[in-house]
XYZ file of N, CA and C in Angstrom:
270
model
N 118.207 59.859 113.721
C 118.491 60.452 115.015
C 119.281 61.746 114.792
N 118.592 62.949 115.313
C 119.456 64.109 115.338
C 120.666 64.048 115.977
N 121.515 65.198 115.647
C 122.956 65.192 117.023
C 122.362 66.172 117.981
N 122.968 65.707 119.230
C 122.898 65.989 120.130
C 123.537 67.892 120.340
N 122.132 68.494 120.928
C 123.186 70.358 121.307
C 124.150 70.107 121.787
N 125.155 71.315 121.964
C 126.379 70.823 122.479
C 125.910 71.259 123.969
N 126.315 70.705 124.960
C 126.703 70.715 126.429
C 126.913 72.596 126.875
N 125.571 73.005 127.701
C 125.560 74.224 127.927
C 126.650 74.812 128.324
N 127.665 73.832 129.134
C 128.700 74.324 129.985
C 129.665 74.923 128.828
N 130.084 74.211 127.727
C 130.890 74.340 126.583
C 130.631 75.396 125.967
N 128.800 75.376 125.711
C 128.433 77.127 125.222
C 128.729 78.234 125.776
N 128.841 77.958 127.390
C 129.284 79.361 128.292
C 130.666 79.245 128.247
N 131.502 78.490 127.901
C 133.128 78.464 128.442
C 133.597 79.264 127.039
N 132.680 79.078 125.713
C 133.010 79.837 124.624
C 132.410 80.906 124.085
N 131.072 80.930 124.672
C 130.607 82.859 124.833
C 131.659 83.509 126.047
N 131.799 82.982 126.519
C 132.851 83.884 127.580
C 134.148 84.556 126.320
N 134.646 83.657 126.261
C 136.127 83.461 125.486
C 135.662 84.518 124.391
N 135.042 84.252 123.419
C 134.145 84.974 122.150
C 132.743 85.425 122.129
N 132.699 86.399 122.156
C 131.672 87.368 121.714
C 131.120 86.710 120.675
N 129.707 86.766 121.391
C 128.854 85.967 119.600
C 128.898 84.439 119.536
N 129.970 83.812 119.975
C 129.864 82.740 119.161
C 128.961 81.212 120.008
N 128.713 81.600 121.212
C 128.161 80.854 121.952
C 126.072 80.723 121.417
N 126.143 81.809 120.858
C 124.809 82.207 119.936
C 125.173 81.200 118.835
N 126.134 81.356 117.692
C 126.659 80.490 117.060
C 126.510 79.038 117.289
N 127.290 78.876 118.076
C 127.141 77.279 118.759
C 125.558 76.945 118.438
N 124.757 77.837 119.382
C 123.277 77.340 119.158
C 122.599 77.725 118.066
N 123.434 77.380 116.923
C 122.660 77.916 115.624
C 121.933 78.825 115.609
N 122.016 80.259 115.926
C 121.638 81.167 116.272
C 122.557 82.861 115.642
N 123.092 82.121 114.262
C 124.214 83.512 113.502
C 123.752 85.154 113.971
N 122.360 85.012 113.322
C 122.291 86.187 113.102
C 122.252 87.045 114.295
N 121.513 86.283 115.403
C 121.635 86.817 117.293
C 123.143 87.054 117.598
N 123.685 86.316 117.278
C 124.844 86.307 117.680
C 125.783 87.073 116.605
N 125.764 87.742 115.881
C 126.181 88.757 114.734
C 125.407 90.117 115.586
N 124.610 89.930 115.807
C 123.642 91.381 116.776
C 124.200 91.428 117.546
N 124.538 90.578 118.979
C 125.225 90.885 119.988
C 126.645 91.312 119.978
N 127.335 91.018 118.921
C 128.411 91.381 118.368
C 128.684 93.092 118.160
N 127.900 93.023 117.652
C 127.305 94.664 116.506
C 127.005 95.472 117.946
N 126.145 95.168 118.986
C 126.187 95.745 119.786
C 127.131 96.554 121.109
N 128.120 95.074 121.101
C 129.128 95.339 121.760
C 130.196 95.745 121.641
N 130.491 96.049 120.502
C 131.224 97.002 119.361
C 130.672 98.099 119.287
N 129.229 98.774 119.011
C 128.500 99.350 119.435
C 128.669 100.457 120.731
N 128.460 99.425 121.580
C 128.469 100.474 122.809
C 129.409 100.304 123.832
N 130.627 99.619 123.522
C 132.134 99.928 123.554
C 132.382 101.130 123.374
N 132.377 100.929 121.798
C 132.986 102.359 121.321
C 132.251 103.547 121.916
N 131.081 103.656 121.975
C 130.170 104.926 122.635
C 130.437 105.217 123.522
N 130.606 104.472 124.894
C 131.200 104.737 126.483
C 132.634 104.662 125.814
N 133.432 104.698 125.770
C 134.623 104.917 125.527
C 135.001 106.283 124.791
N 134.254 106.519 123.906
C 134.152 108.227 123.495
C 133.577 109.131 124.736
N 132.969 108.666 125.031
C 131.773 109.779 126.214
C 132.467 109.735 127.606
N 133.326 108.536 127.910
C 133.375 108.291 129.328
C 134.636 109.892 129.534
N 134.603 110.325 131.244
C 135.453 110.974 131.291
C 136.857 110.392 130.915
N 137.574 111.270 130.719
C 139.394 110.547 130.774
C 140.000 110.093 131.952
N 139.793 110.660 133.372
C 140.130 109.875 134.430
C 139.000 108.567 134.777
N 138.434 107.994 134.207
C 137.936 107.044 134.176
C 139.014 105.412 133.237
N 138.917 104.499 134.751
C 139.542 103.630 134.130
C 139.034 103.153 132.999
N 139.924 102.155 132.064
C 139.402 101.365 131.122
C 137.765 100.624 130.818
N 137.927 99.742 132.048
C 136.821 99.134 132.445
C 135.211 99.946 132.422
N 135.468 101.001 132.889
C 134.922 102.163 133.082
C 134.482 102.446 131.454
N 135.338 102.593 130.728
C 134.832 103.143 129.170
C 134.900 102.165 128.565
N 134.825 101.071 128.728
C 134.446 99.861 127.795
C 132.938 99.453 128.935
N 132.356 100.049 129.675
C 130.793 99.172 130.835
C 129.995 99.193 129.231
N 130.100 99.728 128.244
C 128.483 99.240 127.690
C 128.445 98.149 127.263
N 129.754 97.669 126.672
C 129.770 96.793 125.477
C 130.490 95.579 126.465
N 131.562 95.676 127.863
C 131.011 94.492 128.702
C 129.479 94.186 129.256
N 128.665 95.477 129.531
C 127.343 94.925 130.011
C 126.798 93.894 128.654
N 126.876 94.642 127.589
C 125.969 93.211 125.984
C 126.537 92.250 126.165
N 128.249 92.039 125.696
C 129.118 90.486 126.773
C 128.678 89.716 127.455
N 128.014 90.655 128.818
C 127.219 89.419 130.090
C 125.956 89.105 129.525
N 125.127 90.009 128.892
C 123.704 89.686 128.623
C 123.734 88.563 127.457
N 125.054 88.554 126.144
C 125.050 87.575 125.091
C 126.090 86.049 126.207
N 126.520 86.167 127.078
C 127.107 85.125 128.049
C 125.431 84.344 128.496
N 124.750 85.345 129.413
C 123.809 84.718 129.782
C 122.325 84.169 128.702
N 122.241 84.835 127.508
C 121.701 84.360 126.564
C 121.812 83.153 125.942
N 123.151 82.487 125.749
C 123.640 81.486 125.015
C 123.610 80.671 125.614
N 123.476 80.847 127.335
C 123.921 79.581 128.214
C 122.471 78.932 128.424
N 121.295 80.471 128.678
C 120.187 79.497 128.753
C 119.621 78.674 127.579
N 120.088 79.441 126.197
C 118.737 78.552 124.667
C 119.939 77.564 125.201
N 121.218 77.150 125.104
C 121.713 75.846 125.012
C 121.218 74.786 126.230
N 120.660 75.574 127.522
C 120.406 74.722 128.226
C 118.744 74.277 128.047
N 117.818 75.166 127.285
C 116.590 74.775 126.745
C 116.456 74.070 125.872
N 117.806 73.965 125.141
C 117.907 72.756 123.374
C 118.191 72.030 124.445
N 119.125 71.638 125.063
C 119.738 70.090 125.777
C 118.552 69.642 126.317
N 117.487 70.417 127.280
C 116.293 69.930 128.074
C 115.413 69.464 126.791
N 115.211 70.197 125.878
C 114.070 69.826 124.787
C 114.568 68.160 124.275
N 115.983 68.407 124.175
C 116.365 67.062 123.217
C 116.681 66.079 124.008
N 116.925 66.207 125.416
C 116.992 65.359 126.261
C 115.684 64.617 127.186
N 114.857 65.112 126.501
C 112.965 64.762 126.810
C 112.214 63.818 125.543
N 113.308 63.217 124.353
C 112.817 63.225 123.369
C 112.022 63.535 122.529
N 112.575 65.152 122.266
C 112.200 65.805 121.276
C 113.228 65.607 119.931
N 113.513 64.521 119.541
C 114.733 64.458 118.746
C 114.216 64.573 117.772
């Protein structure tokens, strides 16, 4: 008997928290080393480019927009492993 994915909710409560690692969780390094790379990436880029009266938030939008897209990435494969393995696909 395989182990069980971990619980999607747990994958989103720790892609939130950490960058990457909710990819991780779903055995998924190297995605989750990319989304990393990205959001480091294009952090730093809007943050060079953005004007100076622009808040923070403002010069960090690229690399929070990869954040939400690696948040919403991790939450669905963990909720497609739990459905697969919870159909007995074990």
């Amino acid at each position: 008997m395989t182990k069980a994915p971990p619980n999607p909710h747990l994958v989103l409560a720790i892609a939130t928290v950490l960058p990457g690692m909710g990819q991780i969780m779903n055995r998924q390094p190297l995605r989750g080393l990319t989304f990393v790379f990205f959001i480091l990436l294009l952090g730093a880029f809007t943050l060079k480019t953005a004007a100076p009266e622009v808040s923070f938030v403002g010069k960090v939008a690229g690399g929070l927009f990869v954040w939400a897209l690696a948040m919403l990435d991790a939450y669905k494969t963990a909720r497609i492993r739990r459905a697969v393995w919870d159909h007995g696909a074990k």
